[in-house]
Amino acid sequence: MAYIAGLFISLMSYAAEDIVFLAPDKPPLFPGGNNSMMEYLGRNIFIPLEADTVNGKSVVRFVVNTDGSVGDVEILRGLTPVHDNEVIRAVRSMTGFAPGEKDGKVVAAYVTLPVWFKAVPSAGCGTIADGGDRRPPRFPGGRIALSEYLTEHLEWIEDGEEGRVVARFIVAETGIIDSIWIERHLTPMQDAEVIRLISGMPRWEPAVADGAPVRSTFILPVMFSNPEKLQGGDGNTPARFPGGQNKMDEYLAYRLKWRDAPNVRAGNVVVEFFVEVNGSITGARVLKGLSASQDRQVLSAIEKMPPWIPAKKNGKIIKSHETLVVRLAP
């Protein structure tokens, strides 16, 4: 085994007729060399601010095929699922390698690469409080303004499905959105509508780490509801908070205050509950939480909500099951 410019080189065989080298005479080379490869990974690996609390490394191994493409990406030594998945995604996106050579012939070759992570410094409650050392990215005007933007600009797609598209995007240091991925799909046209919606957003307030703006990721669920059903044209209407989504956002913003709370974290709390035929909330429980204290406060806020307008099916009021994603951020 040899060590070349930060890459571990070895030899492995899948089958007698299909040998994959990692100690060839000439190792695979990323366009521009190893420094360019590390710069590429640095630009293309994005860890959400709330997960950027771990120091260490993910060790990834992959094959550079004879055509210069990347395949068989796997983690040999993991750090966290978030970090490992980002490394795999970024490595799979690499293209244009000069393949390895053995005895003057082009060969497939293994590359084993350590990718180091250094957590962003933080200080106590400053992780999400205004003026703290770390702050997630923010739509101009906050989450209520974001909800209003989505309501105003999202268009229903004919023959689309009701449900949620979940998008992930990068907010650059300048506040510009420069990359968008769809994490949860509906139909191709609805996925494209979410990408259009996000692409047209105004400049965000970038995330802040240690007093300086930084690149960061943001995960946004976008709900599609058939407007004909919302208008009750077929006698079916979903349960809704009195006054609609904007009023619910205002209610949660008022109820959920974290500035003086210990061990606060930014992120999403996912809660499910039932809306009874009289509009009352029952059976609330956390499906995905952040911390015990934050989960309790979210549950308390939901349980104390004013009566909802209950759902209807075929014109008849019914009990409904609801799922709510509560984003905890300044």
C-alpha positions as YAML, in Angstrom:
chain: A
units: angstrom
residues:
- id: 1
  name: MET
  ca: [0.00, 0.00, 0.00]
- id: 2
  name: ALA
  ca: [1.31, 3.50, -0.85]
- id: 3
  name: TYR
  ca: [0.34, 7.00, 0.19]
- id: 4
  name: ILE
  ca: [0.28, 9.57, -2.63]
- id: 5
  name: ALA
  ca: [-0.63, 13.23, -2.08]
- id: 6
  name: GLY
  ca: [-3.19, 12.47, 0.63]
- id: 7
  name: LEU
  ca: [-4.70, 9.46, -1.19]
- id: 8
  name: PHE
  ca: [-4.35, 5.89, 0.01]
- id: 9
  name: ILE
  ca: [-3.53, 3.54, -2.87]
- id: 10
  name: SER
  ca: [-4.17, -0.22, -2.77]
- id: 11
  name: LEU
  ca: [-5.15, -3.12, -5.04]
- id: 12
  name: MET
  ca: [-8.46, -4.96, -5.00]
- id: 13
  name: SER
  ca: [-10.17, -7.36, -7.38]
- id: 14
  name: TYR
  ca: [-13.90, -7.79, -7.90]
- id: 15
  name: ALA
  ca: [-13.39, -10.69, -10.32]
- id: 16
  name: ALA
  ca: [-10.61, -12.19, -12.34]
- id: 17
  name: GLU
  ca: [-11.58, -10.21, -15.42]
- id: 18
  name: ASP
  ca: [-12.39, -6.98, -13.56]
- id: 19
  name: ILE
  ca: [-9.47, -5.72, -11.49]
- id: 20
  name: VAL
  ca: [-9.72, -2.35, -9.78]
- id: 21
  name: PHE
  ca: [-6.35, -0.84, -8.91]
- id: 22
  name: LEU
  ca: [-5.47, 1.73, -6.31]
- id: 23
  name: ALA
  ca: [-1.74, 1.30, -6.70]
- id: 24
  name: PRO
  ca: [-1.41, 1.72, -10.46]
- id: 25
  name: ASP
  ca: [1.67, 3.14, -12.07]
- id: 26
  name: LYS
  ca: [-0.23, 6.39, -12.53]
- id: 27
  name: PRO
  ca: [-3.07, 7.15, -10.07]
- id: 28
  name: PRO
  ca: [-6.35, 8.80, -11.10]
- id: 29
  name: LEU
  ca: [-6.21, 12.58, -11.22]
- id: 30
  name: PHE
  ca: [-8.99, 15.10, -10.70]
- id: 31
  name: PRO
  ca: [-8.92, 18.03, -13.17]
- id: 32
  name: GLY
  ca: [-6.36, 20.44, -11.75]
- id: 33
  name: GLY
  ca: [-4.93, 17.92, -9.29]
- id: 34
  name: ASN
  ca: [-5.57, 16.96, -5.68]
- id: 35
  name: ASN
  ca: [-5.74, 20.55, -4.45]
- id: 36
  name: SER
  ca: [-8.47, 21.29, -6.97]
- id: 37
  name: MET
  ca: [-10.35, 18.19, -5.83]
- id: 38
  name: MET
  ca: [-10.28, 19.32, -2.20]
- id: 39
  name: GLU
  ca: [-11.39, 22.81, -3.24]
- id: 40
  name: TYR
  ca: [-14.26, 21.25, -5.22]
- id: 41
  name: LEU
  ca: [-15.39, 19.24, -2.19]
- id: 42
  name: GLY
  ca: [-15.07, 22.31, 0.02]
- id: 43
  name: ARG
  ca: [-17.39, 24.24, -2.30]
- id: 44
  name: ASN
  ca: [-19.89, 21.42, -2.70]
- id: 45
  name: ILE
  ca: [-20.26, 19.88, 0.75]
- id: 46
  name: PHE
  ca: [-22.88, 21.76, 2.75]
- id: 47
  name: ILE
  ca: [-23.68, 20.93, 6.37]
- id: 48
  name: PRO
  ca: [-26.80, 22.55, 7.89]
- id: 49
  name: LEU
  ca: [-25.84, 25.04, 10.59]
- id: 50
  name: GLU
  ca: [-27.76, 23.11, 13.26]
- id: 51
  name: ALA
  ca: [-25.70, 19.96, 12.46]
- id: 52
  name: ASP
  ca: [-22.36, 21.76, 12.20]
- id: 53
  name: THR
  ca: [-21.29, 20.93, 15.76]
- id: 54
  name: VAL
  ca: [-18.90, 18.00, 15.20]
- id: 55
  name: ASN
  ca: [-15.16, 17.87, 14.55]
- id: 56
  name: GLY
  ca: [-13.66, 14.89, 12.77]
- id: 57
  name: LYS
  ca: [-13.47, 13.15, 9.42]
- id: 58
  name: SER
  ca: [-15.42, 10.93, 7.08]
- id: 59
  name: VAL
  ca: [-13.27, 8.48, 5.13]
- id: 60
  name: VAL
  ca: [-14.77, 7.77, 1.71]
- id: 61
  name: ARG
  ca: [-13.68, 5.25, -0.92]
- id: 62
  name: PHE
  ca: [-14.71, 5.31, -4.57]
- id: 63
  name: VAL
  ca: [-13.74, 3.92, -7.95]
- id: 64
  name: VAL
  ca: [-12.55, 6.05, -10.84]
- id: 65
  name: ASN
  ca: [-13.62, 4.10, -13.90]
- id: 66
  name: THR
  ca: [-11.68, 3.90, -17.15]
- id: 67
  name: ASP
  ca: [-13.87, 6.64, -18.66]
- id: 68
  name: GLY
  ca: [-13.07, 9.02, -15.75]
- id: 69
  name: SER
  ca: [-16.46, 8.66, -14.08]
- id: 70
  name: VAL
  ca: [-16.94, 7.95, -10.36]
- id: 71
  name: GLY
  ca: [-18.66, 4.83, -9.04]
- id: 72
  name: ASP
  ca: [-19.02, 2.54, -6.03]
- id: 73
  name: VAL
  ca: [-18.90, 5.33, -3.46]
- id: 74
  name: GLU
  ca: [-18.89, 4.11, 0.13]
- id: 75
  name: ILE
  ca: [-18.01, 5.40, 3.59]
- id: 76
  name: LEU
  ca: [-15.24, 3.41, 5.28]
- id: 77
  name: ARG
  ca: [-15.24, 5.48, 8.44]
- id: 78
  name: GLY
  ca: [-18.22, 7.64, 9.27]
- id: 79
  name: LEU
  ca: [-18.66, 10.80, 11.28]
- id: 80
  name: THR
  ca: [-22.44, 11.44, 11.41]
- id: 81
  name: PRO
  ca: [-25.16, 10.47, 8.91]
- id: 82
  name: VAL
  ca: [-25.50, 14.13, 7.85]
- id: 83
  name: HIS
  ca: [-21.77, 14.51, 7.18]
- id: 84
  name: ASP
  ca: [-21.39, 11.09, 5.54]
- id: 85
  name: ASN
  ca: [-24.36, 11.58, 3.21]
- id: 86
  name: GLU
  ca: [-23.04, 14.98, 2.11]
- id: 87
  name: VAL
  ca: [-19.62, 13.48, 1.36]
- id: 88
  name: ILE
  ca: [-21.21, 10.70, -0.72]
- id: 89
  name: ARG
  ca: [-23.39, 13.19, -2.61]
- id: 90
  name: ALA
  ca: [-20.47, 15.50, -3.37]
- id: 91
  name: VAL
  ca: [-18.13, 12.69, -4.44]
- id: 92
  name: ARG
  ca: [-20.78, 11.26, -6.79]
- id: 93
  name: SER
  ca: [-21.06, 14.67, -8.43]
- id: 94
  name: MET
  ca: [-17.36, 14.72, -9.42]
- id: 95
  name: THR
  ca: [-16.59, 14.19, -13.11]
- id: 96
  name: GLY
  ca: [-13.73, 14.38, -15.58]
- id: 97
  name: PHE
  ca: [-11.04, 12.36, -13.79]
- id: 98
  name: ALA
  ca: [-8.02, 11.29, -15.76]
- id: 99
  name: PRO
  ca: [-8.17, 7.51, -15.11]
- id: 100
  name: GLY
  ca: [-5.33, 5.54, -13.62]
- id: 101
  name: GLU
  ca: [-2.81, 3.64, -15.75]
- id: 102
  name: LYS
  ca: [-1.05, 0.31, -15.26]
- id: 103
  name: ASP
  ca: [1.66, -0.96, -17.65]
- id: 104
  name: GLY
  ca: [0.69, 1.76, -20.09]
- id: 105
  name: LYS
  ca: [-3.00, 0.79, -20.11]
- id: 106
  name: VAL
  ca: [-5.95, 2.69, -18.68]
- id: 107
  name: VAL
  ca: [-7.39, 0.91, -15.61]
- id: 108
  name: ALA
  ca: [-10.13, 1.39, -13.04]
- id: 109
  name: ALA
  ca: [-8.72, 2.51, -9.72]
- id: 110
  name: TYR
  ca: [-9.81, 2.93, -6.10]
- id: 111
  name: VAL
  ca: [-9.37, 6.22, -4.27]
- id: 112
  name: THR
  ca: [-9.66, 6.45, -0.49]
- id: 113
  name: LEU
  ca: [-10.04, 9.99, 0.73]
- id: 114
  name: PRO
  ca: [-10.32, 11.46, 4.24]
- id: 115
  name: VAL
  ca: [-12.62, 14.51, 4.37]
- id: 116
  name: TRP
  ca: [-12.13, 16.65, 7.48]
- id: 117
  name: PHE
  ca: [-14.79, 18.74, 9.17]
- id: 118
  name: LYS
  ca: [-14.33, 21.51, 11.69]
- id: 119
  name: ALA
  ca: [-17.39, 22.64, 13.62]
- id: 120
  name: VAL
  ca: [-18.39, 26.27, 13.57]
- id: 121
  name: PRO
  ca: [-17.65, 27.79, 17.02]
- id: 122
  name: SER
  ca: [-20.68, 28.59, 19.13]
- id: 123
  name: ALA
  ca: [-21.38, 30.04, 22.55]
- id: 124
  name: GLY
  ca: [-24.31, 28.90, 24.66]
- id: 125
  name: CYS
  ca: [-27.69, 30.27, 23.63]
- id: 126
  name: GLY
  ca: [-26.05, 32.24, 20.85]
- id: 127
  name: THR
  ca: [-26.74, 29.32, 18.53]
- id: 128
  name: ILE
  ca: [-30.17, 30.71, 17.63]
- id: 129
  name: ALA
  ca: [-30.69, 33.94, 19.55]
- id: 130
  name: ASP
  ca: [-30.48, 37.22, 17.62]
- id: 131
  name: GLY
  ca: [-26.99, 38.65, 18.00]
- id: 132
  name: GLY
  ca: [-25.47, 35.27, 18.96]
- id: 133
  name: ASP
  ca: [-22.42, 33.69, 17.42]
- id: 134
  name: ARG
  ca: [-24.44, 31.44, 15.10]
- id: 135
  name: ARG
  ca: [-27.70, 32.13, 13.27]
- id: 136
  name: PRO
  ca: [-29.47, 30.20, 10.48]
- id: 137
  name: PRO
  ca: [-30.31, 31.92, 7.19]
- id: 138
  name: ARG
  ca: [-33.48, 34.01, 7.24]
- id: 139
  name: PHE
  ca: [-36.01, 35.04, 4.61]
- id: 140
  name: PRO
  ca: [-36.34, 38.86, 4.62]
- id: 141
  name: GLY
  ca: [-39.08, 39.64, 7.13]
- id: 142
  name: GLY
  ca: [-38.88, 36.25, 8.85]
- id: 143
  name: ARG
  ca: [-40.98, 33.12, 8.64]
- id: 144
  name: ILE
  ca: [-44.30, 34.97, 8.48]
- id: 145
  name: ALA
  ca: [-43.08, 36.86, 5.42]
- id: 146
  name: LEU
  ca: [-41.84, 33.56, 3.96]
- id: 147
  name: SER
  ca: [-45.28, 32.02, 4.46]
- id: 148
  name: GLU
  ca: [-46.91, 35.02, 2.77]
- id: 149
  name: TYR
  ca: [-44.48, 34.73, -0.15]
- id: 150
  name: LEU
  ca: [-45.31, 31.04, -0.63]
- id: 151
  name: THR
  ca: [-49.05, 31.70, -0.44]
- id: 152
  name: GLU
  ca: [-48.86, 34.52, -2.99]
- id: 153
  name: HIS
  ca: [-46.51, 32.95, -5.54]
- id: 154
  name: LEU
  ca: [-47.12, 29.18, -5.43]
- id: 155
  name: GLU
  ca: [-49.27, 28.04, -8.37]
- id: 156
  name: TRP
  ca: [-51.41, 24.93, -8.42]
- id: 157
  name: ILE
  ca: [-50.45, 22.51, -11.21]
- id: 158
  name: GLU
  ca: [-53.31, 20.98, -13.19]
- id: 159
  name: ASP
  ca: [-53.41, 17.20, -12.69]
- id: 160
  name: GLY
  ca: [-51.01, 17.67, -9.78]
- id: 161
  name: GLU
  ca: [-51.14, 15.81, -6.49]
- id: 162
  name: GLU
  ca: [-51.97, 17.16, -3.08]
- id: 163
  name: GLY
  ca: [-49.06, 16.83, -0.67]
- id: 164
  name: ARG
  ca: [-45.72, 18.29, 0.27]
- id: 165
  name: VAL
  ca: [-42.56, 18.88, -1.74]
- id: 166
  name: VAL
  ca: [-39.47, 19.27, 0.45]
- id: 167
  name: ALA
  ca: [-36.64, 21.32, -1.05]
- id: 168
  name: ARG
  ca: [-33.11, 21.95, 0.17]
- id: 169
  name: PHE
  ca: [-31.11, 24.90, -1.06]
- id: 170
  name: ILE
  ca: [-27.92, 26.84, -0.42]
- id: 171
  name: VAL
  ca: [-27.96, 30.40, 0.84]
- id: 172
  name: ALA
  ca: [-24.61, 31.98, -0.06]
- id: 173
  name: GLU
  ca: [-22.73, 34.46, 2.09]
- id: 174
  name: THR
  ca: [-24.32, 37.21, 0.01]
- id: 175
  name: GLY
  ca: [-27.85, 35.90, 0.65]
- id: 176
  name: ILE
  ca: [-28.25, 34.66, -2.93]
- id: 177
  name: ILE
  ca: [-29.74, 31.18, -3.50]
- id: 178
  name: ASP
  ca: [-27.38, 29.31, -5.80]
- id: 179
  name: SER
  ca: [-28.31, 25.60, -5.57]
- id: 180
  name: ILE
  ca: [-31.65, 23.79, -5.12]
- id: 181
  name: TRP
  ca: [-32.33, 20.08, -4.57]
- id: 182
  name: ILE
  ca: [-35.68, 18.33, -4.18]
- id: 183
  name: GLU
  ca: [-35.53, 15.99, -1.19]
- id: 184
  name: ARG
  ca: [-39.17, 14.82, -1.33]
- id: 185
  name: HIS
  ca: [-41.01, 14.69, -4.64]
- id: 186
  name: LEU
  ca: [-44.60, 14.90, -5.86]
- id: 187
  name: THR
  ca: [-44.85, 15.17, -9.66]
- id: 188
  name: PRO
  ca: [-42.12, 16.49, -11.98]
- id: 189
  name: MET
  ca: [-44.20, 19.59, -12.74]
- id: 190
  name: GLN
  ca: [-44.77, 20.33, -9.05]
- id: 191
  name: ASP
  ca: [-41.09, 19.79, -8.28]
- id: 192
  name: ALA
  ca: [-40.30, 22.26, -11.09]
- id: 193
  name: GLU
  ca: [-42.80, 24.75, -9.65]
- id: 194
  name: VAL
  ca: [-41.06, 24.63, -6.26]
- id: 195
  name: ILE
  ca: [-37.69, 25.21, -7.94]
- id: 196
  name: ARG
  ca: [-39.18, 28.18, -9.83]
- id: 197
  name: LEU
  ca: [-40.65, 29.54, -6.62]
- id: 198
  name: ILE
  ca: [-37.38, 29.33, -4.70]
- id: 199
  name: SER
  ca: [-35.32, 30.66, -7.61]
- id: 200
  name: GLY
  ca: [-37.45, 33.82, -7.67]
- id: 201
  name: MET
  ca: [-37.07, 34.58, -3.98]
- id: 202
  name: PRO
  ca: [-35.52, 37.89, -2.90]
- id: 203
  name: ARG
  ca: [-32.05, 37.95, -1.37]
- id: 204
  name: TRP
  ca: [-32.01, 36.23, 2.04]
- id: 205
  name: GLU
  ca: [-30.23, 37.29, 5.20]
- id: 206
  name: PRO
  ca: [-27.30, 34.83, 5.23]
- id: 207
  name: ALA
  ca: [-26.41, 32.56, 8.11]
- id: 208
  name: VAL
  ca: [-23.93, 33.98, 10.59]
- id: 209
  name: ALA
  ca: [-21.13, 32.02, 12.25]
- id: 210
  name: ASP
  ca: [-18.66, 33.59, 14.66]
- id: 211
  name: GLY
  ca: [-19.86, 37.03, 13.62]
- id: 212
  name: ALA
  ca: [-19.40, 36.57, 9.87]
- id: 213
  name: PRO
  ca: [-21.82, 35.57, 7.05]
- id: 214
  name: VAL
  ca: [-21.37, 31.97, 5.86]
- id: 215
  name: ARG
  ca: [-22.81, 29.62, 3.23]
- id: 216
  name: SER
  ca: [-25.51, 27.38, 4.68]
- id: 217
  name: THR
  ca: [-28.36, 25.08, 3.79]
- id: 218
  name: PHE
  ca: [-32.08, 25.58, 4.37]
- id: 219
  name: ILE
  ca: [-34.81, 22.93, 4.15]
- id: 220
  name: LEU
  ca: [-38.23, 24.17, 3.05]
- id: 221
  name: PRO
  ca: [-41.46, 22.12, 2.92]
- id: 222
  name: VAL
  ca: [-43.92, 23.44, 0.33]
- id: 223
  name: MET
  ca: [-47.52, 22.26, 0.59]
- id: 224
  name: PHE
  ca: [-49.73, 21.81, -2.49]
- id: 225
  name: SER
  ca: [-53.50, 21.92, -1.90]
- id: 226
  name: ASN
  ca: [-56.10, 21.77, -4.65]
- id: 227
  name: PRO
  ca: [-57.76, 25.22, -4.67]
- id: 228
  name: GLU
  ca: [-61.08, 23.72, -5.75]
- id: 229
  name: LYS
  ca: [-61.12, 21.59, -2.64]
- id: 230
  name: LEU
  ca: [-60.07, 24.52, -0.47]
- id: 231
  name: GLN
  ca: [-63.07, 26.40, -1.83]
- id: 232
  name: GLY
  ca: [-65.30, 23.48, -0.94]
- id: 233
  name: GLY
  ca: [-66.52, 22.87, -4.48]
- id: 234
  name: ASP
  ca: [-66.82, 19.12, -3.85]
- id: 235
  name: GLY
  ca: [-67.78, 19.35, -0.19]
- id: 236
  name: ASN
  ca: [-64.27, 18.42, 0.98]
- id: 237
  name: THR
  ca: [-62.17, 20.92, 2.94]
- id: 238
  name: PRO
  ca: [-59.11, 20.35, 5.14]
- id: 239
  name: ALA
  ca: [-58.93, 21.42, 8.76]
- id: 240
  name: ARG
  ca: [-57.35, 24.84, 9.20]
- id: 241
  name: PHE
  ca: [-56.22, 27.23, 11.88]
- id: 242
  name: PRO
  ca: [-58.65, 30.15, 12.31]
- id: 243
  name: GLY
  ca: [-57.42, 32.92, 10.02]
- id: 244
  name: GLY
  ca: [-55.25, 30.60, 7.95]
- id: 245
  name: GLN
  ca: [-51.53, 29.84, 7.73]
- id: 246
  name: ASN
  ca: [-50.33, 33.38, 8.36]
- id: 247
  name: LYS
  ca: [-52.31, 33.64, 11.61]
- id: 248
  name: MET
  ca: [-50.96, 30.29, 12.75]
- id: 249
  name: ASP
  ca: [-47.40, 31.46, 12.04]
- id: 250
  name: GLU
  ca: [-48.07, 34.60, 14.09]
- id: 251
  name: TYR
  ca: [-49.48, 32.50, 16.92]
- id: 252
  name: LEU
  ca: [-46.45, 30.17, 16.99]
- id: 253
  name: ALA
  ca: [-43.99, 33.07, 16.75]
- id: 254
  name: TYR
  ca: [-45.67, 34.61, 19.81]
- id: 255
  name: ARG
  ca: [-45.78, 31.36, 21.79]
- id: 256
  name: LEU
  ca: [-42.30, 30.05, 20.99]
- id: 257
  name: LYS
  ca: [-39.64, 32.27, 22.53]
- id: 258
  name: TRP
  ca: [-36.16, 30.85, 23.03]
- id: 259
  name: ARG
  ca: [-33.86, 33.75, 23.85]
- id: 260
  name: ASP
  ca: [-33.42, 32.86, 27.56]
- id: 261
  name: ALA
  ca: [-33.91, 29.10, 27.26]
- id: 262
  name: PRO
  ca: [-30.97, 26.74, 27.95]
- id: 263
  name: ASN
  ca: [-29.66, 24.24, 25.38]
- id: 264
  name: VAL
  ca: [-31.63, 25.69, 22.50]
- id: 265
  name: ARG
  ca: [-31.11, 24.39, 18.96]
- id: 266
  name: ALA
  ca: [-32.25, 25.53, 15.55]
- id: 267
  name: GLY
  ca: [-34.15, 23.09, 13.37]
- id: 268
  name: ASN
  ca: [-37.53, 21.47, 12.83]
- id: 269
  name: VAL
  ca: [-39.93, 19.88, 15.30]
- id: 270
  name: VAL
  ca: [-42.49, 17.65, 13.56]
- id: 271
  name: VAL
  ca: [-45.74, 17.14, 15.45]
- id: 272
  name: GLU
  ca: [-48.87, 15.14, 14.70]
- id: 273
  name: PHE
  ca: [-52.29, 15.71, 16.26]
- id: 274
  name: PHE
  ca: [-56.03, 15.32, 15.67]
- id: 275
  name: VAL
  ca: [-58.55, 18.05, 15.03]
- id: 276
  name: GLU
  ca: [-61.86, 16.91, 16.54]
- id: 277
  name: VAL
  ca: [-65.26, 17.72, 15.05]
- id: 278
  name: ASN
  ca: [-65.57, 20.60, 17.54]
- id: 279
  name: GLY
  ca: [-62.17, 22.00, 16.43]
- id: 280
  name: SER
  ca: [-60.29, 21.04, 19.58]
- id: 281
  name: ILE
  ca: [-56.76, 19.61, 19.43]
- id: 282
  name: THR
  ca: [-56.15, 16.11, 20.83]
- id: 283
  name: GLY
  ca: [-53.46, 13.45, 20.77]
- id: 284
  name: ALA
  ca: [-50.56, 15.80, 20.03]
- id: 285
  name: ARG
  ca: [-47.17, 14.12, 20.00]
- id: 286
  name: VAL
  ca: [-43.69, 14.80, 18.63]
- id: 287
  name: LEU
  ca: [-42.61, 12.69, 15.66]
- id: 288
  name: LYS
  ca: [-39.22, 14.36, 15.29]
- id: 289
  name: GLY
  ca: [-37.79, 16.57, 18.02]
- id: 290
  name: LEU
  ca: [-34.83, 18.77, 18.87]
- id: 291
  name: SER
  ca: [-34.51, 18.80, 22.65]
- id: 292
  name: ALA
  ca: [-36.80, 17.85, 25.54]
- id: 293
  name: SER
  ca: [-37.45, 21.46, 26.56]
- id: 294
  name: GLN
  ca: [-38.10, 22.68, 23.02]
- id: 295
  name: ASP
  ca: [-40.34, 19.71, 22.23]
- id: 296
  name: ARG
  ca: [-42.39, 20.40, 25.38]
- id: 297
  name: GLN
  ca: [-42.84, 24.06, 24.44]
- id: 298
  name: VAL
  ca: [-43.95, 23.19, 20.91]
- id: 299
  name: LEU
  ca: [-46.44, 20.62, 22.23]
- id: 300
  name: SER
  ca: [-47.74, 23.14, 24.77]
- id: 301
  name: ALA
  ca: [-48.23, 25.77, 22.05]
- id: 302
  name: ILE
  ca: [-50.17, 23.32, 19.87]
- id: 303
  name: GLU
  ca: [-52.31, 22.02, 22.71]
- id: 304
  name: LYS
  ca: [-53.24, 25.61, 23.64]
- id: 305
  name: MET
  ca: [-54.23, 26.60, 20.11]
- id: 306
  name: PRO
  ca: [-57.68, 28.10, 19.67]
- id: 307
  name: PRO
  ca: [-60.26, 25.74, 18.14]
- id: 308
  name: TRP
  ca: [-59.57, 24.98, 14.50]
- id: 309
  name: ILE
  ca: [-62.10, 25.00, 11.70]
- id: 310
  name: PRO
  ca: [-62.63, 21.23, 11.35]
- id: 311
  name: ALA
  ca: [-62.29, 19.27, 8.14]
- id: 312
  name: LYS
  ca: [-65.25, 18.27, 5.98]
- id: 313
  name: LYS
  ca: [-65.76, 15.25, 3.78]
- id: 314
  name: ASN
  ca: [-68.71, 15.22, 1.39]
- id: 315
  name: GLY
  ca: [-70.03, 18.22, 3.27]
- id: 316
  name: LYS
  ca: [-69.91, 16.46, 6.66]
- id: 317
  name: ILE
  ca: [-67.65, 17.61, 9.51]
- id: 318
  name: ILE
  ca: [-65.09, 14.94, 10.39]
- id: 319
  name: LYS
  ca: [-62.20, 14.32, 12.76]
- id: 320
  name: SER
  ca: [-58.88, 14.73, 10.91]
- id: 321
  name: HIS
  ca: [-55.24, 13.80, 11.41]
- id: 322
  name: GLU
  ca: [-52.73, 16.62, 10.93]
- id: 323
  name: THR
  ca: [-48.93, 16.84, 10.72]
- id: 324
  name: LEU
  ca: [-47.18, 20.15, 11.34]
- id: 325
  name: VAL
  ca: [-43.53, 21.09, 10.79]
- id: 326
  name: VAL
  ca: [-42.50, 23.84, 13.23]
- id: 327
  name: ARG
  ca: [-39.26, 25.58, 12.21]
- id: 328
  name: LEU
  ca: [-37.37, 26.89, 15.23]
- id: 329
  name: ALA
  ca: [-35.16, 29.76, 14.15]
- id: 330
  name: PRO
  ca: [-34.75, 33.46, 15.04]
...
